[in-house]
XYZ file of C-alpha atoms in Angstrom:
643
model
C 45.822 21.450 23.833
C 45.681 18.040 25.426
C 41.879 16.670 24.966
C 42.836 14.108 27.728
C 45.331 14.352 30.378
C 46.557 11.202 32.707
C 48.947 11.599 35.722
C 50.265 8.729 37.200
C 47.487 6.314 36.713
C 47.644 3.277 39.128
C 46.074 -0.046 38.795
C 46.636 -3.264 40.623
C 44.692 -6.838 40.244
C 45.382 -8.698 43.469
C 49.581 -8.162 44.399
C 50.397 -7.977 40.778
C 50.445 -4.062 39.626
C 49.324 -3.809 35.829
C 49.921 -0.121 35.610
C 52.350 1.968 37.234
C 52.563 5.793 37.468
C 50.960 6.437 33.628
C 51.547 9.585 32.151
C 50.447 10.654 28.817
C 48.896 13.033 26.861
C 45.927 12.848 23.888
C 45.463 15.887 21.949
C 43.703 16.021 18.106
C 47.482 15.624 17.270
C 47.948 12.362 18.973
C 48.985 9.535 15.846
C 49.620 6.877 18.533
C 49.873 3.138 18.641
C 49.667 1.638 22.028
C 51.766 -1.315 22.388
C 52.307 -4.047 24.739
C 52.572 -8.216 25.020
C 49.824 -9.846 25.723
C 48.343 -9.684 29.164
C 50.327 -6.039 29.678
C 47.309 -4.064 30.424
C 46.588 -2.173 27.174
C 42.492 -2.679 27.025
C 42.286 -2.187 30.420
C 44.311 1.568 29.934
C 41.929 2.336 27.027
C 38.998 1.447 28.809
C 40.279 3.346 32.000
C 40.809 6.564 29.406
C 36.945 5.891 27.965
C 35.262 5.894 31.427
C 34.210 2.236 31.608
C 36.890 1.491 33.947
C 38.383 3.403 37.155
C 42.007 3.806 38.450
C 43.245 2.830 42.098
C 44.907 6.023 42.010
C 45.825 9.178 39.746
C 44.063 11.791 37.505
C 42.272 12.159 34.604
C 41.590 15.134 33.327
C 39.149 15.909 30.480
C 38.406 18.789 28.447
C 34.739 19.547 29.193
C 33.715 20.729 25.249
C 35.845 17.374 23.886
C 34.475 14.253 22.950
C 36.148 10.918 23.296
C 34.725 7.608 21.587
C 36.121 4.227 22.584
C 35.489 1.233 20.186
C 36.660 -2.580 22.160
C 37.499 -5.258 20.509
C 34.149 -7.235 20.379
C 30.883 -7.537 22.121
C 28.988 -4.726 20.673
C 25.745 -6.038 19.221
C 22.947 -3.997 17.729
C 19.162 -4.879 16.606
C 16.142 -3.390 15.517
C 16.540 -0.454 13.427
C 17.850 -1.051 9.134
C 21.690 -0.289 9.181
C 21.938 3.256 7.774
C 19.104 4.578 10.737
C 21.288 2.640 12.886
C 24.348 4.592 11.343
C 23.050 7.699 11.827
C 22.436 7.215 15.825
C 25.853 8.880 15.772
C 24.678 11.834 15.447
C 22.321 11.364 18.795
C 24.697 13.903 20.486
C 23.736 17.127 18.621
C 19.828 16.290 19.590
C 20.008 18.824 22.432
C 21.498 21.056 20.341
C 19.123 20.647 17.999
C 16.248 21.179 20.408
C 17.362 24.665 21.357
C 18.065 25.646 18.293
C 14.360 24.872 17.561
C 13.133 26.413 20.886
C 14.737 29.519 20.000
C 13.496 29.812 16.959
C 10.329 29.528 18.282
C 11.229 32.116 20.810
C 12.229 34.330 18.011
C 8.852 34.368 16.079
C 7.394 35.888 18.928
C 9.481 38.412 19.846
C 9.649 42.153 18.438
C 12.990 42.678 16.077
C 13.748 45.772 18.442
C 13.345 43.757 21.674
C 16.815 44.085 23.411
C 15.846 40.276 23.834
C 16.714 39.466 20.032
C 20.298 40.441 19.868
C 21.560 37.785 23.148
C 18.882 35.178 20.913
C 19.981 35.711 17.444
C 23.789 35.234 18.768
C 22.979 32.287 20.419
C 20.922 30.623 17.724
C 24.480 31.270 15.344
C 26.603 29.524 17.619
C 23.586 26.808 17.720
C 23.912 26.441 14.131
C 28.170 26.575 13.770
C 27.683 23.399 16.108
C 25.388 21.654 14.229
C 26.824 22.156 10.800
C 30.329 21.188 12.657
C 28.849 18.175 13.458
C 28.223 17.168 9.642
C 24.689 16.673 10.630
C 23.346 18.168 7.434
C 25.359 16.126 5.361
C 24.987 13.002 7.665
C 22.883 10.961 4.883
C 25.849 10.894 2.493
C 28.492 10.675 5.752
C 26.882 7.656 6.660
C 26.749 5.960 2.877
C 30.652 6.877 2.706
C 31.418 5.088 5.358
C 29.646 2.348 5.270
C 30.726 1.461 1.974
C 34.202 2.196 2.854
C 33.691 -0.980 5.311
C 32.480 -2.646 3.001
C 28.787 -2.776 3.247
C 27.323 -2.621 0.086
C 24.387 -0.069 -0.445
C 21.559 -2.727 -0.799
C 22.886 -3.761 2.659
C 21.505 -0.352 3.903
C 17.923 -1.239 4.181
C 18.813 -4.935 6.129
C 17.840 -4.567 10.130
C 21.191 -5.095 11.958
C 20.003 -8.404 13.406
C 20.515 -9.655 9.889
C 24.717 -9.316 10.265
C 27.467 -11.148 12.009
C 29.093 -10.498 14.691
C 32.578 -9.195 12.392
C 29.792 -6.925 10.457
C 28.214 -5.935 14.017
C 31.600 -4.390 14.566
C 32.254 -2.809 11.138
C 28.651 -1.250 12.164
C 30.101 0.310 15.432
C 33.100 1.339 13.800
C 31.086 3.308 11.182
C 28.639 4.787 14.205
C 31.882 5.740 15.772
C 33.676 7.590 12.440
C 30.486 9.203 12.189
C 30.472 11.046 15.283
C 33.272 12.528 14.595
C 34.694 12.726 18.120
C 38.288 15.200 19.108
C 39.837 11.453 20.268
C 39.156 8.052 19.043
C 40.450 4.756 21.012
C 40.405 1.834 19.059
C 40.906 -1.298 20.190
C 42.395 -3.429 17.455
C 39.795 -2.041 14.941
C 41.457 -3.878 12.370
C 40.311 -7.777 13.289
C 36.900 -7.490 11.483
C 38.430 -5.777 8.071
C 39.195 -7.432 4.955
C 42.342 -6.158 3.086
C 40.575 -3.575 1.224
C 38.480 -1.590 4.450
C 41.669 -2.172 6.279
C 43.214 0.471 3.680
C 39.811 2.243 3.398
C 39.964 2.946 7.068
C 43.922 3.644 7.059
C 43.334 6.429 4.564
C 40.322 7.815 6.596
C 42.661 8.225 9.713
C 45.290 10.179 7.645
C 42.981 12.392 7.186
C 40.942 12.401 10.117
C 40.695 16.089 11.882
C 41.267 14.378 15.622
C 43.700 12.933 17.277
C 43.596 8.433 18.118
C 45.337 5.933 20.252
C 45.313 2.566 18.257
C 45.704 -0.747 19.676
C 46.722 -3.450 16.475
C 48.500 -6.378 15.315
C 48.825 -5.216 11.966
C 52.362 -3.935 11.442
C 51.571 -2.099 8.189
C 48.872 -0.481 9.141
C 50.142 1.078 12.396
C 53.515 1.949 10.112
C 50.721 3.897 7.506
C 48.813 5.984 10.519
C 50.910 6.504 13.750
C 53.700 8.879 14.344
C 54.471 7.607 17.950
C 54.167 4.474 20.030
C 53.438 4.442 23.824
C 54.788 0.899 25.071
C 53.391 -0.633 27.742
C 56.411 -3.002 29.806
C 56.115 -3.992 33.384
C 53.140 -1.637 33.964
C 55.460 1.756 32.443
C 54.797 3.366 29.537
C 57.187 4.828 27.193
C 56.641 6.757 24.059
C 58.829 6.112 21.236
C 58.663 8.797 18.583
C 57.984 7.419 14.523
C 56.639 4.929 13.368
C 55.928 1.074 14.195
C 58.721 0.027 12.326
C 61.277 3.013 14.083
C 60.354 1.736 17.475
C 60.868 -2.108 17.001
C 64.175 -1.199 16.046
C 64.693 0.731 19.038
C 63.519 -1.431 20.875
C 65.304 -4.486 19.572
C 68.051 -2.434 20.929
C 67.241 -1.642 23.978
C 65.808 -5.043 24.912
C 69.144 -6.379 23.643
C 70.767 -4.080 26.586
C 68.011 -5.113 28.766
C 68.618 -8.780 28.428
C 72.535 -8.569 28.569
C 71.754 -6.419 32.519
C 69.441 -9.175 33.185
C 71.842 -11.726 32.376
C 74.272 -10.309 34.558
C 72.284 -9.719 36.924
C 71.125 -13.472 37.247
C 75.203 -14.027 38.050
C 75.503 -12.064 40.445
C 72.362 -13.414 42.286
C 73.755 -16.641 41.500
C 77.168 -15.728 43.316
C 75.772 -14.219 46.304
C 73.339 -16.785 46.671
C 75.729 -19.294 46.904
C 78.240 -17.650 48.963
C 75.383 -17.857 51.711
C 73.633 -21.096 51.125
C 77.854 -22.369 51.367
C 78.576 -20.295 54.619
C 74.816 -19.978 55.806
C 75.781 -22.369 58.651
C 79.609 -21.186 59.108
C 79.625 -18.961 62.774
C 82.741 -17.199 61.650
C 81.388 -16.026 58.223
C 78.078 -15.278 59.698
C 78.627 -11.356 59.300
C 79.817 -11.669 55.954
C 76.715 -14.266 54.757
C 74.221 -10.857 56.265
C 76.354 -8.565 54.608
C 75.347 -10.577 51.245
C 71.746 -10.708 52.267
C 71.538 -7.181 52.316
C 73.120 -7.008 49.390
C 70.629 -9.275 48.050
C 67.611 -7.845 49.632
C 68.855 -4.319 47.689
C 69.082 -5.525 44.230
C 66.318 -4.324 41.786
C 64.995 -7.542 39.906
C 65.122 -6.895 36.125
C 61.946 -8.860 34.949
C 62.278 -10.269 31.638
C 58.076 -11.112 30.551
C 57.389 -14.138 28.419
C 56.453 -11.811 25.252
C 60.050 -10.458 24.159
C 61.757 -14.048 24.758
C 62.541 -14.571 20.917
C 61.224 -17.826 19.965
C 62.104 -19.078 16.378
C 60.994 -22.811 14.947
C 60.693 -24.543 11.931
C 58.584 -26.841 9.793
C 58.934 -30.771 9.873
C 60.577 -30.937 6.806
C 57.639 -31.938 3.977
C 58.093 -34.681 2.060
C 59.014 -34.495 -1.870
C 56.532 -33.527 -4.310
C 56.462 -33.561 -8.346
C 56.867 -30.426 -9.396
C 53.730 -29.516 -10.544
C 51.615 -29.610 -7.011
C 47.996 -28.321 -8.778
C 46.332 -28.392 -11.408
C 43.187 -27.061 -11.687
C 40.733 -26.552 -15.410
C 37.339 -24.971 -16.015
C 36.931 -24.794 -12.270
C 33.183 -23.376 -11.767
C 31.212 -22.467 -8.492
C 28.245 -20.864 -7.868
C 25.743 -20.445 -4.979
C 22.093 -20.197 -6.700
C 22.489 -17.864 -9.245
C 25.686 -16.186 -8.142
C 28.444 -17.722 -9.813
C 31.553 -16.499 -7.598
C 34.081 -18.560 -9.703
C 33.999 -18.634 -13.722
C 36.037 -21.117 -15.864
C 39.292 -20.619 -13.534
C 42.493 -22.444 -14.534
C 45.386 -22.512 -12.270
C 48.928 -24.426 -11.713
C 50.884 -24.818 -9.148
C 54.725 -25.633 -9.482
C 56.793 -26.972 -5.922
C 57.504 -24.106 -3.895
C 55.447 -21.198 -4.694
C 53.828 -19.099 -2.610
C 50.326 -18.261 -4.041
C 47.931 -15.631 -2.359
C 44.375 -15.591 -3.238
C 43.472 -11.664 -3.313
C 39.869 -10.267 -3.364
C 36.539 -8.018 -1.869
C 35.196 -10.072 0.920
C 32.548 -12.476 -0.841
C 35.067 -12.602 -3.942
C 35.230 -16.117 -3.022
C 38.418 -16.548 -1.703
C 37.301 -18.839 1.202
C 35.009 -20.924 -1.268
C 37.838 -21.488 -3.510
C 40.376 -22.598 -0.858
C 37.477 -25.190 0.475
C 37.636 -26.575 -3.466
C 41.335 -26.742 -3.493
C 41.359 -28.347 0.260
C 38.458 -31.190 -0.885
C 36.268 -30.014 1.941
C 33.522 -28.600 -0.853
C 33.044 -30.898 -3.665
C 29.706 -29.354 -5.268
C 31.570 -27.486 -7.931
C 32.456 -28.472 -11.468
C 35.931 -28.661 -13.295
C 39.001 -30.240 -12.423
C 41.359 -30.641 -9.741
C 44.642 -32.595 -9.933
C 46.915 -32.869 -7.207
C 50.952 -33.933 -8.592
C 52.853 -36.649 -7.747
C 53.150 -37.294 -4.064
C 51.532 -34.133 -2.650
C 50.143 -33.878 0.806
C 47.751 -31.518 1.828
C 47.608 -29.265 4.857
C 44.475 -27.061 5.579
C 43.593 -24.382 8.030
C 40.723 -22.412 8.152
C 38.925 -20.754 10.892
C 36.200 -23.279 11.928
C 38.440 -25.794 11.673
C 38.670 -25.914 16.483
C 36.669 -29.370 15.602
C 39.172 -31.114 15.210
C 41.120 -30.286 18.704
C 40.142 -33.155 21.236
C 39.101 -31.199 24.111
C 39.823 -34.209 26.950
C 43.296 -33.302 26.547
C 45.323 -29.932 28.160
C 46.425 -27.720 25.280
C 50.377 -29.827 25.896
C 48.719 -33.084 25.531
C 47.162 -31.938 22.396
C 50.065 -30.362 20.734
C 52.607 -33.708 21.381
C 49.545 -36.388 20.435
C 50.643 -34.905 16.687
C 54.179 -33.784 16.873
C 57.020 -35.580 15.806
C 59.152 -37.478 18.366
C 61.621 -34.671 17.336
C 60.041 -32.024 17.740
C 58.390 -32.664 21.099
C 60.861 -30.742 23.211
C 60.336 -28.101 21.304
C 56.822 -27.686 21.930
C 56.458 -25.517 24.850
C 58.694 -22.651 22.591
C 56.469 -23.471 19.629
C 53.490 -22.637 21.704
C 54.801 -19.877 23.539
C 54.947 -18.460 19.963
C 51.620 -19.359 19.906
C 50.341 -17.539 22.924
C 50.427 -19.948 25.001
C 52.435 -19.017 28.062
C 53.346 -20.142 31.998
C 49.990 -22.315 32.766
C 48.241 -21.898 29.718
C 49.566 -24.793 28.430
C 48.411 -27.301 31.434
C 44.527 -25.732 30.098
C 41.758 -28.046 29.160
C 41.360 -27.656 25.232
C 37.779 -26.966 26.451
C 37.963 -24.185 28.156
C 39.917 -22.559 25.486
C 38.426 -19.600 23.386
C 36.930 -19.998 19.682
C 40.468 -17.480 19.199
C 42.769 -20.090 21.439
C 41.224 -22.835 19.485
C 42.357 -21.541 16.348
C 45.541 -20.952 17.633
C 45.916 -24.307 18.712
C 44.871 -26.168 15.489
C 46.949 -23.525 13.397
C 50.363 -25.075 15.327
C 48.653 -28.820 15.084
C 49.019 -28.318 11.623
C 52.112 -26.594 11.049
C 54.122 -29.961 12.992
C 52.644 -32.305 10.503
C 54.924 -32.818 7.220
C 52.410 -31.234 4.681
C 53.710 -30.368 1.667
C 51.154 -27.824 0.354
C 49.695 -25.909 3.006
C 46.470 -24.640 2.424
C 46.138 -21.487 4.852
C 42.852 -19.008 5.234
C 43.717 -16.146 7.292
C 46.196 -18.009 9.605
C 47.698 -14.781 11.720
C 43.716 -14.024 12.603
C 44.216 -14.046 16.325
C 48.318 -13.952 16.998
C 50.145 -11.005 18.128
C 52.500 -9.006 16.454
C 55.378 -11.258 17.617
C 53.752 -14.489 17.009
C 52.854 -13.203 12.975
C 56.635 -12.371 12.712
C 57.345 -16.408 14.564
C 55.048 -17.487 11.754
C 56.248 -15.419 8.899
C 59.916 -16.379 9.418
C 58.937 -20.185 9.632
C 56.468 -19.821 6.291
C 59.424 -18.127 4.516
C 61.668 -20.887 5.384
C 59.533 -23.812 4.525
C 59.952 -25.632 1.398
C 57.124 -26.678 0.587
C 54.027 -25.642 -1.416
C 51.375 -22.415 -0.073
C 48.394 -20.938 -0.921
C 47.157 -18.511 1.537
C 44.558 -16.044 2.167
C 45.186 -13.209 4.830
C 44.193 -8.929 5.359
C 47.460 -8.600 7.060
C 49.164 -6.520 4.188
C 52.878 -6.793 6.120
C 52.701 -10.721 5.995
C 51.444 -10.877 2.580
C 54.264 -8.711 0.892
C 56.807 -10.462 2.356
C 55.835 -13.815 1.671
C 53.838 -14.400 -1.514
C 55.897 -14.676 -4.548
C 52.836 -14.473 -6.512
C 49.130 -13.429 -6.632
C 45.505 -14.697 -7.886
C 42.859 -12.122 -7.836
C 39.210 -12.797 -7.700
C 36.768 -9.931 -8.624
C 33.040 -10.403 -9.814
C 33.458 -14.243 -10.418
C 36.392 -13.535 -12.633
C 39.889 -14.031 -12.219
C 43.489 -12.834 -12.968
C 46.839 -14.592 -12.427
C 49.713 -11.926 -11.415
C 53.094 -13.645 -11.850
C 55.304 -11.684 -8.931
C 55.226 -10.539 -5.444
C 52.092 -8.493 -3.586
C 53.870 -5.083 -4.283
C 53.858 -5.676 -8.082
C 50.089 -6.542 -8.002
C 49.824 -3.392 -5.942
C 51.925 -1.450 -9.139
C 50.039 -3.449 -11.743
C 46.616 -2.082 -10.258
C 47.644 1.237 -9.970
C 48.810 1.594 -13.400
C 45.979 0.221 -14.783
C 43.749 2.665 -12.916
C 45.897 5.264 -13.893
C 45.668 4.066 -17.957
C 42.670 4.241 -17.445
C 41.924 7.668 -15.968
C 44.252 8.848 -19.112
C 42.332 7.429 -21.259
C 39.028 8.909 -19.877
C 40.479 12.412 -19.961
C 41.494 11.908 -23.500
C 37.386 10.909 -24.592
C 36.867 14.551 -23.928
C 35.338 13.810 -20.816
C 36.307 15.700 -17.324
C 38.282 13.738 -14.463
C 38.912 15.667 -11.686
C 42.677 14.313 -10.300
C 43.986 16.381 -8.447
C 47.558 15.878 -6.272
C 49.676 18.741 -4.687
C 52.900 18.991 -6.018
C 56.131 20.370 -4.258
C 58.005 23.092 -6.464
C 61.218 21.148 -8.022
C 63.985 22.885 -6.484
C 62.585 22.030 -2.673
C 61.149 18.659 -3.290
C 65.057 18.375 -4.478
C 66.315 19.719 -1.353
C 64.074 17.844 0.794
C 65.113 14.839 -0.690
C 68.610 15.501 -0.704
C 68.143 16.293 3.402
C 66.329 12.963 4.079
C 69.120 11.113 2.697
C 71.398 12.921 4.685
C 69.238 12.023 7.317
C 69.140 8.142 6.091
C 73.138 8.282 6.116
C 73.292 9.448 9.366
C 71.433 6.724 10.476
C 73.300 4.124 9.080
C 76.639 5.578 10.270
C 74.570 5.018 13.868
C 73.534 1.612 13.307
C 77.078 0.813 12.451
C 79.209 2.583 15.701
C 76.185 1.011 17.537
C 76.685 -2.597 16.493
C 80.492 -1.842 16.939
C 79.641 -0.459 20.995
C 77.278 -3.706 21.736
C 80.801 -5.882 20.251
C 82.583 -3.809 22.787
C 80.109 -4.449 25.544
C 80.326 -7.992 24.784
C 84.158 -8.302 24.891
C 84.169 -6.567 28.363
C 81.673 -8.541 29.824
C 83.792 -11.719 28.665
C 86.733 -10.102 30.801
C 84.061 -10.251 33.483
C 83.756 -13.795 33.495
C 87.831 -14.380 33.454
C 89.032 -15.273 36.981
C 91.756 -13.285 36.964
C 89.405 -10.401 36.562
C 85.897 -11.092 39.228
C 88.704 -12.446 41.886
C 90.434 -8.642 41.319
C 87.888 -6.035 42.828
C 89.859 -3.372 40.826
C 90.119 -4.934 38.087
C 86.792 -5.978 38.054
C 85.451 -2.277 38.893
C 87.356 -0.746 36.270
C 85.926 -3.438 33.487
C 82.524 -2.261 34.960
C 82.712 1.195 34.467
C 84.078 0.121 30.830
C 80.644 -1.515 30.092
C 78.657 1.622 31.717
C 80.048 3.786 30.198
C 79.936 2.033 26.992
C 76.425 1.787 27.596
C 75.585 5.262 28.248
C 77.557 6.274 24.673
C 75.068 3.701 23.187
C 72.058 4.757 24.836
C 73.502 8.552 23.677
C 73.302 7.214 19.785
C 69.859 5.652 20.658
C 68.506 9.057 21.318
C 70.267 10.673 18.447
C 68.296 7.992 16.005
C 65.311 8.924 17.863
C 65.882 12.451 16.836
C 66.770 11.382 13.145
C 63.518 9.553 12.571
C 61.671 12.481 14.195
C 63.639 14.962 12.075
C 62.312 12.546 8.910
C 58.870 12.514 10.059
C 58.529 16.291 9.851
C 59.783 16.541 6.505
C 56.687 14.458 5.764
């Protein structure tokens, strides 16, 4: 049963429609990610869904016993009550409940057992109580000291008045209200901004499990992959729902926008044909019926947009200049802030090349240390040695100081780009979010986020050759993470990095330091052996606890042999399919190519027939490939359900 129904939602600011004839569904099934560039109306559908916002036109229809709880992206700020009281305001809705549950009880103590009264009272006051104990509001105490914790709060944190947090922590807050409330949907609107690395996976495992249904709005790749089953796509105010996961429907997609650009291409030449047929013969009387004729023709022709976000932008670094190969050194490195020492004795080097990440609980130190390595905090003790001819590069997120805001944000991105480089600058900052007019802004208008953005690409065009990155995809979208992923893994140079996006940490770190409790632990390989190193460890030593004759409950569900054998054997058949797909498809979009090169051969567009017949080729080559598109659609559906 759908919780929350929309039929062709409408919604236009000034002539430009944002969203065009929605349709979709949100049941306690719903595992969806909505997706969209930048601009392509997601918030504004969530908020729309939540109530905040109305429709020009269309329906919404809402189950009356459903709840639906809407978290945005920032601006919630709470005061006056210590966090857990202010945790437990989630359970504010059962109050009524609550009250007549009382007032019949009251009732009750009044009333004579035999009273033909007591019967309609007594089944009331049960369904009073199934609602209540639904609710979890018995059990909301240790609810609330879950979650919080999950989120990282700590539980001397409990008793601190909200005022005392920031506004990342204000959110964490909201989120927990939220999760407590335990509503049939849940809209979240990139929930994941505020989270270190470990809530991030806190609150990924809570949604597995989580009895509702959500619609997710994120720029983390890894985490919509680990909770979604289906993304609804926002593009030129339609949406579309892809079945699987986040990773399923880029490739689709990268498909189908392939197609798209290829008809928009084409498109573009046949404008470009008719238009000049008439600009050439607007003026000639005896073509004057054939110049309307192309008019028409014009006028009739469906405009394939192409929007800034899917333009694939790809740069790279200056390149940095040669460095020793030892890059840093550092010896009996110690830090401490009163009497919390949050870095103990720590020795570290550095060879030309490597990609370090610096893993850790939020207040690990993680920032602190990147500050040391950076020079920007000099009040520790120990030693730091850069090599031979190493230049540093740092980024952190107050770092919008050093933009000059009397320049636009084009002005400011040349003033420190290399003569080279400088016609590549709108791309690089297209990649950057900065699209159409953005980049004729005054840097002082721009955003704390834009900011960031800004000095992130400032210092990515000078020729550092140790880059010194904290959290540098805070603030890009999914496509601008993958522009800066694919330029990090191609620069040669030197990085140490700090970052919760999981996705952009296993595929570029090549090896990982953890801080925990002021200590620290070198891990000489990529993210996902740290990852298998932990587990291990925690499963040593959960062995070895079991083995001291004490109890430890683990308990996993375990498929019987013979069909975890067959289910395996049937995903692979699944898996094979799919790659015999991906293959005939590559091999149909080098056959759509060759025919559309016969399209541009004179001896082809100057033959109608000809030129008809290699048309129908390409249509009909792209209805077998949109045909194979659906079947992989199927396949990854078929994989889904076999869990």
């Amino acid at each position: 049963m759908a919780h929350v129904q929309l039929t062709d939602i409408t919604l236009n600011f000034g002539e430009r429609r944002i969203l065009d004839g929605i349709n979709l569904n949100l049941s306690d099934k719903s595992r969806t990610a909505l997706s969209g560039g930048n601009g392509s109306g997601k918030s504004t559908l969530m908020k729309i869904i939540a109530g905040i916002s109305a429709a020009d036109s269309g329906d919404i229809i809402k189950d009356k016993k459903s709840r639906v709880a809407y978290l945005p992206q920032s601006g919630i700020v709470m005061s006056g009550r210590p966090l857990i009281e202010e945790a437990e305001t989630a359970f504010e809705y059962i109050s009524p409940v609550i009250s007549e549950k009382e007032d019949i009880e009251h009732r009750l103590s009044g009333v004579n057992a035999d009273s033909p009264e007591t019967a309609g009272l007594l089944e009331r006051l049960h369904e009073l109580q199934e609602s209540i104990e639904r609710s979890g509001y018995y059990s909301r105490k240790e609810s609330a000291s879950a979650i919080l914790t999950g989120l990282g709060f700590s539980v001397s944190d409990f008793g601190r008045n909200t005022d005392e947090f920031s506004g990342g922590w204000q959110m964490r807050i909201a989120l927990a209200r939220l999760l407590l409330s335990t509503p049939d949907v849940i809209l979240l609107d990139e929930p994941t901004n505020y989270l270190d690395l470990e809530a991030r996976n806190w609150l990924e495992s809570y949604l597995n499990s989580f009895q509702g249904g959500f619609l997710i709005v994120s720029h983390d790749r890894f985490f919509l992959d680990a909770t979604v089953n289906e993304v609804a796509e926002l593009f030129t105010g339609k949406l579309k729902i892809y079945k699987g996961n986040y990773s399923s429907y880029e490739k689709k997609r990268e498909i189908e926008i392939e197609l798209l650009i290829k008809q928009f291409n084409r498109q573009q030449e046949e404008i470009a044909k008719l238009e000049e047929f008439i600009n050439r013969f607007r003026y000639n009387a005896s073509k004057a019926n054939m110049v309307q004729s192309r008019i028409k023709q014009l006028d009739k022709i469906e405009r394939i947009q192409i929007p800034e976000s899917m333009k694939k932008i790809h740069f790279k670094f200056p390149q940095p200049p040669h460095s020793g190969r030892q890059v840093l050194r550092i010896e009996g490195l110690n830090k401490a802030y009163g009497d919390l020492k949050v870095i103990n004795n720590l020795e570290l080097q550095l060879e030309a090349g490597e990609k370090l990440v610096i893993a850790g609980r939020n207040g690990a130190g993680k920032s602190t240390l990147m500050r040391i390595i950076a020079g920007v905090d000099s009040d520790y003790s120990g030693v730091i040695n850069y090599g031979s001819g190493v230049a540093p590069g740092y980024f952190s997120q107050d770092i919008e100081s050093a933009i000059d805001t009397s320049r636009t944000v084009l002005e400011e991105a040349e003033a420190d780009a290399p003569t080279h480089l400088i016609p590549e600058i709108r791309g690089m900052l297209g990649a950057f979010l900065f699209r159409g007019d953005d980049i004729y802004k005054s840097a002082s208008v721009l955003s704390g986020g834009e900011k960031n953005r800004l000095s992130l690409l400032k210092l990515l065009l000078h020729p550092a050759n140790l880059l010194i990155l904290d959290e540098p995809t805070n603030h890009l979208d999914l496509q601008s993470k993958q522009v800066l992923l694919d330029a990090l893994n191609s620069y040669t140079g030197t990085l140490v990095f700090v970052s919760h996006d999981r996705y952009f940490i296993e595929n570029l770190a090549t090896k990982v330091l953890e801080l925990e409790d002021g200590q620290h632990r070198m891990f000489p390989g990529d993210y996902k052996y740290y990852l298998w190193r932990k587990e291990n460890e925690l499963e040593e030593a959960a062995a070895q606890y079991e083995e001291s004759g004490q109890s430890a409950q683990i308990s996993e569900a375990k498929l019987d042999h013979q069909e975890e054998k067959r289910l395996k054997n049937l995903r692979r058949k699944y898996e094979r399919e799919e790659e015999q797909l991906m293959l005939e498809m590559e091999e149909i979009e080098a056959q759509i190519a060759g025919l559309n090169g016969q399209l541009q051969k004179e001896e082809v567009y100057s033959d109608p027939q000809k030129a008809k017949s290699v048309q129908d080729s390409i249509e009909q080559k792209e209805e077998e490939l949109a045909s194979k598109l659906e079947r992989w659609d199927e396949l990854e559906q078929l994989k889904l359900e076999l869990g």
